[in-house]
Coordinates of C-alpha atoms and ligand atoms in Angstrom, one line a residue:
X1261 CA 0.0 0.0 0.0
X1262 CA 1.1 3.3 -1.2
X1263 CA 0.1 7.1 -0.3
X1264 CA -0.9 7.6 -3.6
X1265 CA -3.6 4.6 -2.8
X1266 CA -4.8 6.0 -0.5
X1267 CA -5.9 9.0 -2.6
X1268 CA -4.2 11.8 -0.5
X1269 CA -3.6 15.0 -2.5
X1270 CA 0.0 16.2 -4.2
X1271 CA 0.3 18.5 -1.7
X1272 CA 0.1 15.8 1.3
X1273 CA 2.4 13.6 -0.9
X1274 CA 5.0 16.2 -1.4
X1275 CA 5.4 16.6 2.0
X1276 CA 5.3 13.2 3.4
X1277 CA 8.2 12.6 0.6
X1278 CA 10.2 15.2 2.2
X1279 CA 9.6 13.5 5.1
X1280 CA 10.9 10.2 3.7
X1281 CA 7.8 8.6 4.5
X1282 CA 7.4 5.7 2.7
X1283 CA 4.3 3.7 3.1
X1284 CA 1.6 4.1 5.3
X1285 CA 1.9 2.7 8.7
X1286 CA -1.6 0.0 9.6
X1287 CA -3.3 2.7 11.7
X1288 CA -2.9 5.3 8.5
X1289 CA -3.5 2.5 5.8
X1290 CA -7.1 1.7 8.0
X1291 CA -8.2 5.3 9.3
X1292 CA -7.2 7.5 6.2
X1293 CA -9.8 6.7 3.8
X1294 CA -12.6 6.1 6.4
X1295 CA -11.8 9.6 7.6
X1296 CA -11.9 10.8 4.2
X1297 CA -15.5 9.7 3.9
X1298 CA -16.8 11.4 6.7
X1299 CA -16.8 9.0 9.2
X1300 CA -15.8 8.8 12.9
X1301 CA -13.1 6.9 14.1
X1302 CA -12.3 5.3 17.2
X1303 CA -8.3 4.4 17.3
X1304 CA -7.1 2.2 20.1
X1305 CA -3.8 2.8 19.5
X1306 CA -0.7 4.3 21.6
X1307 CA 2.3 6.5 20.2
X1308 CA 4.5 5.0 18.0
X1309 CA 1.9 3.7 15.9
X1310 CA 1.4 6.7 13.2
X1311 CA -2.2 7.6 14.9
X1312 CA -1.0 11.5 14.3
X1313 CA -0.5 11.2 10.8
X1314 CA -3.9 8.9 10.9
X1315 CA -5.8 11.5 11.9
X1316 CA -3.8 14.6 10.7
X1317 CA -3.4 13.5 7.3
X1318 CA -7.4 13.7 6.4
X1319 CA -8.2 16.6 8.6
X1320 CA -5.4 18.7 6.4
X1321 CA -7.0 17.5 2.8
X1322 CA -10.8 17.7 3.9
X1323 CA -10.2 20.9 5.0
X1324 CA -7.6 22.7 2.4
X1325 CA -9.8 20.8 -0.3
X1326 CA -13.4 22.4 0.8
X1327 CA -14.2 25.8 -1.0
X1328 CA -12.6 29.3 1.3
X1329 CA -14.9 29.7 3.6
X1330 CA -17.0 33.6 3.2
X1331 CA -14.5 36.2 3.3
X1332 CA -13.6 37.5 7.3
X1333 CA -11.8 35.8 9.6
X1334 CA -10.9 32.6 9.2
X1335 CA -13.8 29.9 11.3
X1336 CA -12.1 26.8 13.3
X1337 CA -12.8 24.2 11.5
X1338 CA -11.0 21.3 13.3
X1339 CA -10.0 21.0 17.1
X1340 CA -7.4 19.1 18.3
X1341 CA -7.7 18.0 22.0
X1342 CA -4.6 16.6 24.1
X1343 CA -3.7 16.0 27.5
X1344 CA -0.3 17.7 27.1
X1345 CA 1.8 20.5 26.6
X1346 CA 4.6 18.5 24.8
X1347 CA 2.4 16.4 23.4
X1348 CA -0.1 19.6 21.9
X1349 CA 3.4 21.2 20.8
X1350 CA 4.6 17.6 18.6
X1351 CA 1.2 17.4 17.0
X1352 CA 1.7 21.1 15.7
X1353 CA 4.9 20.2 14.3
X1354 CA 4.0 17.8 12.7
X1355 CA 1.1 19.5 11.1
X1356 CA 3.5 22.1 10.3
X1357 CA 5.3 19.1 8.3
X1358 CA 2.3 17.5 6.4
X1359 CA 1.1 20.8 5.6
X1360 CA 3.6 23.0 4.4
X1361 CA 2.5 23.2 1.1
X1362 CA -1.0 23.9 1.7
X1363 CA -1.9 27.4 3.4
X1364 CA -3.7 26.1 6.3
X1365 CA -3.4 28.4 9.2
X1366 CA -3.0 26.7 12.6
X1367 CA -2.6 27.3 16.4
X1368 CA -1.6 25.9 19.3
X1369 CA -3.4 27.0 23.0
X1370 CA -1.5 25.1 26.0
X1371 CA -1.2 26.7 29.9
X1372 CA 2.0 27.3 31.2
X1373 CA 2.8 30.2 29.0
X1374 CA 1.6 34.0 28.3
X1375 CA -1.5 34.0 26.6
X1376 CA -1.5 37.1 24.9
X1377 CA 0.0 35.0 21.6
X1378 CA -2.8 32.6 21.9
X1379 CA -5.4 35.8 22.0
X1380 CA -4.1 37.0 19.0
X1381 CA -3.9 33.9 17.1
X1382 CA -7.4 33.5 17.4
X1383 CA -8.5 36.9 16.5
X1384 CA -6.7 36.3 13.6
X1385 CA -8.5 33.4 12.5
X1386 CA -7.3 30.1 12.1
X1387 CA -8.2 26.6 10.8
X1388 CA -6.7 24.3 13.2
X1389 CA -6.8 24.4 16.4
X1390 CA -4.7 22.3 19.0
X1391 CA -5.4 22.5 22.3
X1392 CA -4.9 21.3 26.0
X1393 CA -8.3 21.6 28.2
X1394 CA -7.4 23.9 30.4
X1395 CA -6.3 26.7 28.8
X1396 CA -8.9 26.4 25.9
X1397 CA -11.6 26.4 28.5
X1398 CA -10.0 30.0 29.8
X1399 CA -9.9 31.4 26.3
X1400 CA -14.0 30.3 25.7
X1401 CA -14.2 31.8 29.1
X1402 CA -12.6 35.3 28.0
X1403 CA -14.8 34.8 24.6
X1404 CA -11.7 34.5 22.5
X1405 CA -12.2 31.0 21.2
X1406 CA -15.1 30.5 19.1
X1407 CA -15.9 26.4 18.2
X1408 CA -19.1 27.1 16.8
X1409 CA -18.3 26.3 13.1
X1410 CA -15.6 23.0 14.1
X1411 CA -16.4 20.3 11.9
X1412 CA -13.7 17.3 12.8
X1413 CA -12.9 17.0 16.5
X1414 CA -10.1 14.9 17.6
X1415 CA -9.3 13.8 20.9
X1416 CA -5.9 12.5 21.0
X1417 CA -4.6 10.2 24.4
X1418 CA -8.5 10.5 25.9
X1419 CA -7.5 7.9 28.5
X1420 CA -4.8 10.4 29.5
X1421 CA -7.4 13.3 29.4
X1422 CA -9.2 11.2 31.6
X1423 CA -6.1 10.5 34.3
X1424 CA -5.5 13.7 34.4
X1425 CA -8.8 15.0 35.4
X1426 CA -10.1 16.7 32.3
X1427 CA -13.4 14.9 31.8
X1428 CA -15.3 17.9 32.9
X1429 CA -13.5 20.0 30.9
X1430 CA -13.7 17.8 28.0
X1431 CA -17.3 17.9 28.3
X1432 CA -17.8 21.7 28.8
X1433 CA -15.7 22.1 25.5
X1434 CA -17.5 19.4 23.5
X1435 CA -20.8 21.2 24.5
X1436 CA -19.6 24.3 22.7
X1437 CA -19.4 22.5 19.3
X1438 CA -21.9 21.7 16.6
X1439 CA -23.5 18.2 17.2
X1440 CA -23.1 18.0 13.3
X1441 CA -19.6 17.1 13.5
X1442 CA -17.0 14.1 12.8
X1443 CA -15.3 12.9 15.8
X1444 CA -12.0 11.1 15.9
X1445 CA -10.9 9.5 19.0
X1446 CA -7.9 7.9 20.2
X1447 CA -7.1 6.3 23.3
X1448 CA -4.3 3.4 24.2
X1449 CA -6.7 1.5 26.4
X1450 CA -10.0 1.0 27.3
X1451 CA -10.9 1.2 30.8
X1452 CA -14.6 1.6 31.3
X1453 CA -15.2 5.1 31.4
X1454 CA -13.7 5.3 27.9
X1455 CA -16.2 2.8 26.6
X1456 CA -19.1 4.9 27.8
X1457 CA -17.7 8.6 26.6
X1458 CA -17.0 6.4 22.7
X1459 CA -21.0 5.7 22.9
X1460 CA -21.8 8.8 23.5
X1461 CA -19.6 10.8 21.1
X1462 CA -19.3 8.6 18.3
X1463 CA -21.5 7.5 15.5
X1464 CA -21.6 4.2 14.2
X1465 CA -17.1 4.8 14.7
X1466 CA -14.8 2.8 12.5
X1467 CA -12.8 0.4 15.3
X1468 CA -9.2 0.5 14.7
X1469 CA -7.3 -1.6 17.4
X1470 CA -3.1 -1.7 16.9
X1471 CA -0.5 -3.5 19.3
X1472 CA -3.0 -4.5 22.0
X1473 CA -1.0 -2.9 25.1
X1474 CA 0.3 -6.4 26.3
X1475 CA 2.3 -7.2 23.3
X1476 CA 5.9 -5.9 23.1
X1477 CA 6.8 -5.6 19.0
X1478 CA 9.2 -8.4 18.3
X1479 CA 11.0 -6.0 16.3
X1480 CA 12.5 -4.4 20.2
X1481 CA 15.4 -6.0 21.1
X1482 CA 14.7 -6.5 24.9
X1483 CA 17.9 -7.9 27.5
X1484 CA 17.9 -7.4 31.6
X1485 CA 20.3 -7.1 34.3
X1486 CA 20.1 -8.3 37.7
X1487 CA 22.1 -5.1 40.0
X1488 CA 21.8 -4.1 43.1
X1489 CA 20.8 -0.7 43.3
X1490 CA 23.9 1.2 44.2
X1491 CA 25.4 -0.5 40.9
X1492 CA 23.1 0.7 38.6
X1493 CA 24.8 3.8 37.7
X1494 CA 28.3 2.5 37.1
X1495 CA 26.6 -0.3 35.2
X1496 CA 24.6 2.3 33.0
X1497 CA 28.3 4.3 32.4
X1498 CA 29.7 0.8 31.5
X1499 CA 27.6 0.4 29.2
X1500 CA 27.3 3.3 27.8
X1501 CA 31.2 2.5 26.6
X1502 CA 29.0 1.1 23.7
X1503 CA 29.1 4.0 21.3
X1504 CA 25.8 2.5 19.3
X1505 CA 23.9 3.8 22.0
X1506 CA 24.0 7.3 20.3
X1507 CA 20.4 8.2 21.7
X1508 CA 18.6 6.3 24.5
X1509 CA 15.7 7.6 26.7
X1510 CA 16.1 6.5 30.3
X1511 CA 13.5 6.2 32.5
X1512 CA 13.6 7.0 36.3
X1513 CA 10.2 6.2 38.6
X1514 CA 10.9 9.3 40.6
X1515 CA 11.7 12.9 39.1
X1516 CA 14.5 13.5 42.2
X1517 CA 15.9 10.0 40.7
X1518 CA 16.1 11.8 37.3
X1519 CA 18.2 14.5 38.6
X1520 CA 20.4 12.4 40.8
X1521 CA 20.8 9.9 37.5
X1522 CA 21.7 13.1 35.4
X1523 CA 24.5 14.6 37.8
X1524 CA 26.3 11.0 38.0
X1525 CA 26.3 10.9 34.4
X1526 CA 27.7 14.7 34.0
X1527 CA 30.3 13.3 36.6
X1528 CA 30.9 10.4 34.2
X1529 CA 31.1 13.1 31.1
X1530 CA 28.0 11.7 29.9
X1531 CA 25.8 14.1 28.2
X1532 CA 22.3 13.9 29.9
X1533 CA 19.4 16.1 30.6
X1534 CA 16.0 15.1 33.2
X1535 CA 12.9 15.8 31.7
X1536 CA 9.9 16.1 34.4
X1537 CA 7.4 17.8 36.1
X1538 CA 9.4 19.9 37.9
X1539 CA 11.4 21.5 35.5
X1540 CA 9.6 24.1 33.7
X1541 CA 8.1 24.7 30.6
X1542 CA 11.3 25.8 28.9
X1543 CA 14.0 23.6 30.3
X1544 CA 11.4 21.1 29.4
X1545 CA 11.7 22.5 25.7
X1546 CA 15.3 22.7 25.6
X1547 CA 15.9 19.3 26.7
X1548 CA 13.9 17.9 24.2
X1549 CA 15.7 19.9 21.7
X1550 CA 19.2 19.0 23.1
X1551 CA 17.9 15.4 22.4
X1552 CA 16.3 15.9 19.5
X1553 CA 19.5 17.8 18.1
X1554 CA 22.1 14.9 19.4
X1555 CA 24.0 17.4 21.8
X1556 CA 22.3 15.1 24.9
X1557 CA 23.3 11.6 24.6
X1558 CA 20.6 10.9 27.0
X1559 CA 17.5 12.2 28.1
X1560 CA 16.0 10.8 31.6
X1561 CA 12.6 11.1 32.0
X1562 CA 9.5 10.1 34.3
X1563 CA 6.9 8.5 33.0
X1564 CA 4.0 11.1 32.7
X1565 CA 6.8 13.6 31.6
X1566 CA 8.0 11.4 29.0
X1567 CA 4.4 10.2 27.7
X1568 CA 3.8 11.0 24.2
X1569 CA 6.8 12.9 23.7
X1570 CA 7.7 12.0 19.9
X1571 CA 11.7 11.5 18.9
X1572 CA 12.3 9.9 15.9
X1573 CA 15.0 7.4 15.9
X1574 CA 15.2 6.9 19.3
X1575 CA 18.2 3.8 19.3
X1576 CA 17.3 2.6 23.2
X1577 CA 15.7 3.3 26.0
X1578 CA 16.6 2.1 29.3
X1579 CA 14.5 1.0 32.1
X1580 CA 16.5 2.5 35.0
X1581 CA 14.1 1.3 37.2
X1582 CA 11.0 -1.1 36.1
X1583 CA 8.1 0.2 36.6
X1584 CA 5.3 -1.1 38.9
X1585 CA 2.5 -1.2 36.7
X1586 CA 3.4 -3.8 33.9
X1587 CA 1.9 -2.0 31.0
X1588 CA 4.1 1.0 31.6
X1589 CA 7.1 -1.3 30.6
X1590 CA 5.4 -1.9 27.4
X1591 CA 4.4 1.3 26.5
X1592 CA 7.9 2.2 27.4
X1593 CA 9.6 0.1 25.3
X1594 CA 7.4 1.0 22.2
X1595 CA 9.3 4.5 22.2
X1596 CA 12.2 2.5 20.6
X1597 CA 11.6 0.7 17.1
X1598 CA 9.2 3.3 15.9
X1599 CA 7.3 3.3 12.5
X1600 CA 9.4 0.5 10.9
X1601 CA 12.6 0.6 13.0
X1602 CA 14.1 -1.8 14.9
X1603 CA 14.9 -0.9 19.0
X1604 CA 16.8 -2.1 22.0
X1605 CA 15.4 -2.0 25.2
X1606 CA 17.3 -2.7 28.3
X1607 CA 15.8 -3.0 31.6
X1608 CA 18.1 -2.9 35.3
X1609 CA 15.8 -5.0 37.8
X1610 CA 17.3 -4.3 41.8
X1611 CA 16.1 -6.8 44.2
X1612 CA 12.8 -4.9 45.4
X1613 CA 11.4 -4.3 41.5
X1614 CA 12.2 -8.8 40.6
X1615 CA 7.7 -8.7 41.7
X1616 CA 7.6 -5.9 38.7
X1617 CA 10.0 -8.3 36.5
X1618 CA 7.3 -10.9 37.1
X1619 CA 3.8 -8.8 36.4
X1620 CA 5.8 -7.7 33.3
X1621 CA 6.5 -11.3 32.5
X1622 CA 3.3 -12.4 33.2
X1623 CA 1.7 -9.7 31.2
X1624 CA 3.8 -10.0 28.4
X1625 CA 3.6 -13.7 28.3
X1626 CA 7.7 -13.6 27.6
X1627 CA 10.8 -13.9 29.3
X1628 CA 13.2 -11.0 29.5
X1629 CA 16.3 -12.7 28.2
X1630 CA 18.6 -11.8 31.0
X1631 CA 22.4 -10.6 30.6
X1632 CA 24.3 -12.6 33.1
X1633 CA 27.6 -11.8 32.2
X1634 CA 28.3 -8.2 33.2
X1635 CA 30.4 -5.9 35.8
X1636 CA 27.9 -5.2 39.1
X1637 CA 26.2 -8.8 39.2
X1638 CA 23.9 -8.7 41.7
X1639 CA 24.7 -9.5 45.5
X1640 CA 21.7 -11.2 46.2
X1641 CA 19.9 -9.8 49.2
X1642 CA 17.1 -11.6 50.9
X1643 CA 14.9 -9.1 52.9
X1644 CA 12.8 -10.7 55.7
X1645 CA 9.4 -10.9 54.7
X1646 CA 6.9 -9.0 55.1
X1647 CA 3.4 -8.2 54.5
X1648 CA 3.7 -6.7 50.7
X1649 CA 1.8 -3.9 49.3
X1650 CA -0.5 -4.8 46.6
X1651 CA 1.5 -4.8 43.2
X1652 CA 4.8 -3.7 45.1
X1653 CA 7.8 -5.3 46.5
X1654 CA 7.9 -6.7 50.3
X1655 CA 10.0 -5.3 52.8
X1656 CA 12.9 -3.2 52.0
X1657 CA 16.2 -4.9 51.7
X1658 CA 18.1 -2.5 54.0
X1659 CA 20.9 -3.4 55.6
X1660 CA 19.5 -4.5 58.8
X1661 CA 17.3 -6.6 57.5
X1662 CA 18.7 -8.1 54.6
X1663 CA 20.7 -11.6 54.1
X1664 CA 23.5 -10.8 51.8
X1665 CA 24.6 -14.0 49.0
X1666 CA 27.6 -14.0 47.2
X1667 CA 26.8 -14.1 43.4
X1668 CA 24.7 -12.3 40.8
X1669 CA 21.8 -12.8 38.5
X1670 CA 21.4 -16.2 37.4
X1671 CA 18.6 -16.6 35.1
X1672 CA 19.3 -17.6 31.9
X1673 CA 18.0 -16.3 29.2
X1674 CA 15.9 -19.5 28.9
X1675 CA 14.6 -18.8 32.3
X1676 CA 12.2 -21.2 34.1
X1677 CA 13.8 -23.5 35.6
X1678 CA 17.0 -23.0 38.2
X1679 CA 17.2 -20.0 36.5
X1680 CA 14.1 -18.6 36.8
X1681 CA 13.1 -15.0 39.2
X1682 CA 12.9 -16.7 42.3
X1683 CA 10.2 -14.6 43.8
X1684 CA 7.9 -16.4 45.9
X1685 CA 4.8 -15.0 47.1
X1686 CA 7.1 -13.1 50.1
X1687 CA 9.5 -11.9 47.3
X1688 CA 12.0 -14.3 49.0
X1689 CA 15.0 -15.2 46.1
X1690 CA 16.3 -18.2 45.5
X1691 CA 20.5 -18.3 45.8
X1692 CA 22.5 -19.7 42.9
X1693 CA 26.2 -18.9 42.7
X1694 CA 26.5 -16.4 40.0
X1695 CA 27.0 -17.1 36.5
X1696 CA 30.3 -15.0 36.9
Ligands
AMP104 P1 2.9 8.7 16.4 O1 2.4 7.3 16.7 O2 1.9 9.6 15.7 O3 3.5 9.3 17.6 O4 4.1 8.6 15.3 C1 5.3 7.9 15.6 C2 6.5 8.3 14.8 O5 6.4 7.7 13.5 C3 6.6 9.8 14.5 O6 7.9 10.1 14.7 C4 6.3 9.9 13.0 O7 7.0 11.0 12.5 C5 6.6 8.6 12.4 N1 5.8 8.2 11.3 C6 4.4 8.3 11.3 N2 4.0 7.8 10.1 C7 5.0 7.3 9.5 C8 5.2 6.6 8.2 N3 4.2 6.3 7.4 N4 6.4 6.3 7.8 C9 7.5 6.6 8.6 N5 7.4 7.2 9.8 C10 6.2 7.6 10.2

């Protein structure tokens, strides 16, 4: 399947050429002419799939192909909804990208920053608009944001519209449009409430499901090592000796872990940045741009800061820590081995997150193949038990309370048997002299 097949416009072709896109990714090759027809579309489907060019593409030739609207200021004809700044910010770009050579006027209306831009965008008139909740709802407030005439609404990440607490807003925006519209909606899962706000948005919606969430793409390379904690950084400088790691995305559970990670890598002449919810809008930007650019080898990010942030050619990224819910790991991993390319994903696992190794595992339905051979096996620590937390590890391994092994990881990459995570229900660990 070509772009041409799917019977997008010169103008869209031109562009995606110069962006070296060469086919249509499944999410494009399924939404694009359903879109094109008018009809809504419900995309379960997370980043790294192509849903922004799924949706983007149609919305930019339905809406440079219709007639010029009546002379005056330009009407909003589409609105883009998002949960995030970063995220609001990528989509613009790439509209920017598909739609250089059309003369679609377009805006972006996120918090965080003056809005006396914003104001004056929309006085100007414009034909796109992207937009976080919040802020929009301030500008409808002020009466600077008319929706009156939008035709194609998209909400991009609902679910994470959802997390974050939008609904209300969602709903007090959605009110302000013409029923008569066609709604596009995206979400990467499908918890309950999501079900409910697709009946009653969408009509008779086109279903488009990609890379249910528990499947990892076989195209990620994925390896493990079993280190204790204080190991993990000189591990991650070790490894980092290995100059095909040119741009790897680390992630950290905690933002203070971020900015501990990124001073022992500066220490280590490591060039790293922490992206997170403490930094602000603009060291935010930078980072990404650092990143994006190559001057940062590494960019170390939480998960909600690093959500839906899009880098192309991303070569790793690096579980610093594993996260607790399993799910996370996978949507993790997906940021490497975008749209076609092949990935590396490598996870450190510390004696407290082996119960994350094994929701992962189990949600995955594959074994990690585990690196035994390496510099900072692990010292096998065996807590005393205790009563753990629902989805967490037992009792902290702290010094006082923890039986220290000689020897490291031992599972195999054919784990199961001797090798296997020894976790049992009290998150004791089997011992095994160390591979090494
Ligand atoms: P998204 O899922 O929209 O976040 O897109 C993931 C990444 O894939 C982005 O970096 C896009 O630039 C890229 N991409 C989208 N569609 C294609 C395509 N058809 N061919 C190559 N890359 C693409």
């Amino acid at each position: 399947m070509t772009f041409e097949q799917l019977q997008l416009i010169s103008p869209i072709l031109k562009a995606l050429a110069k962006e070296n896109y060469k086919q249509p990714t499944p999410i494009q090759e399924q939404a694009i002419p359903s879109v094109l027809a008018g009809r809504d579309l419900f995309g379960c489907a997370q980043t790294g799939t192509g849903k922004t060019a799924a949706f983007l593409l149609p919305i930019i030739q339905l809406l440079s192909t219709q007639r010029d609207p009546a002379k005056g200021k330009r009407p909003i004809r589409s609105l883009i909804l998002t949960p995030t700044r970063e995220l609001a910010i990528q989509i613009s770009d790439n509209l920017k990208s598909y739609g250089r050579f059309t003369n679609l006027r377009s805006a972006v209306i996120v918090g965080g920053v003056s809005q006396k831009a914003q104001e004056q965008a929309l006085e100007e008139g414009l034909d796109i608009l992207i937009a976080t909740p919040g802020r929009l709802i301030d500008l409808m407030n002020q009466g600077f944001a008319d929706l009156s005439r939008v035709q194609i609404l998209v909400l991009d990440e609902a679910d994470r519209m959802l997390d974050m607490g939008f609904i209300h807003d969602m709903r007090r925006i959605i009110a302000k449009l013409p029923v008569k519209r066609q709604t596009l909606f995206f979400s990467a899962t499908m918890p309950p409430e999501i079900t409910s706000l697709v009946d009653s948005l969408l009509t008779n919606p086109l279903k488009i499901e990609i890379t249910p969430v528990s499947s990892t793409a076989e195209r990620i390379k994925q390896s493990l090592y079993f280190v204790d904690k204080p190991n993990k950084l000189p591990l991650l400088i070790d490894l980092l000796q290995d100059q095909s790691i040119t741009s790897a995305l680390v992630f950290t559970r905690t933002k203070h872990g971020a900015d501990r990670l990124v001073s022992g890598l500066m220490k280590a002449k490591i060039t790293a940045q922490a992206i997170h919810g403490n930094k602000s809008q603009n060291a935010r930007q930078t980072a990404l741009k650092n990143f994006k650019s190559g001057a940062t080898r590494l960019l170390v990010a939480t998960d909600i800061a690093a959500r839906g942030i899009d880098i192309d050619e991303l070569s790793h990224v690096i579980n610093y820590n594993l996260p607790n819910i399993p799910e996370t790991y996978v949507h993790r991993i997906g940021r490497t081995g975008r749209a076609g390319l092949s990935g590396v994903a490598i996870s450190f696992c510390e004696y407290e997150e082996i119960p994350y190794l094994k929701d992962i595992e189990k949600l995955t339905k594959q074994k990690i193949p585990v690196i035994g051979d390496h510099s900072y096996p692990m010292v096998i620590t065996e807590p005393v038990p205790a009563k753990p937390e629902k989805g967490r590890a037992g009792g902290a391994a702290s010094k006082n309370n923890a039986r220290v092994h000689s020897g490291g990881a031992d599972r195999s990459g054919s784990a199961g048997k001797e090798g296997s995570t020894a976790v049992s229900g009290n998150h004791r660990r089997r011992s095994k002299k160390a591979g090494k």
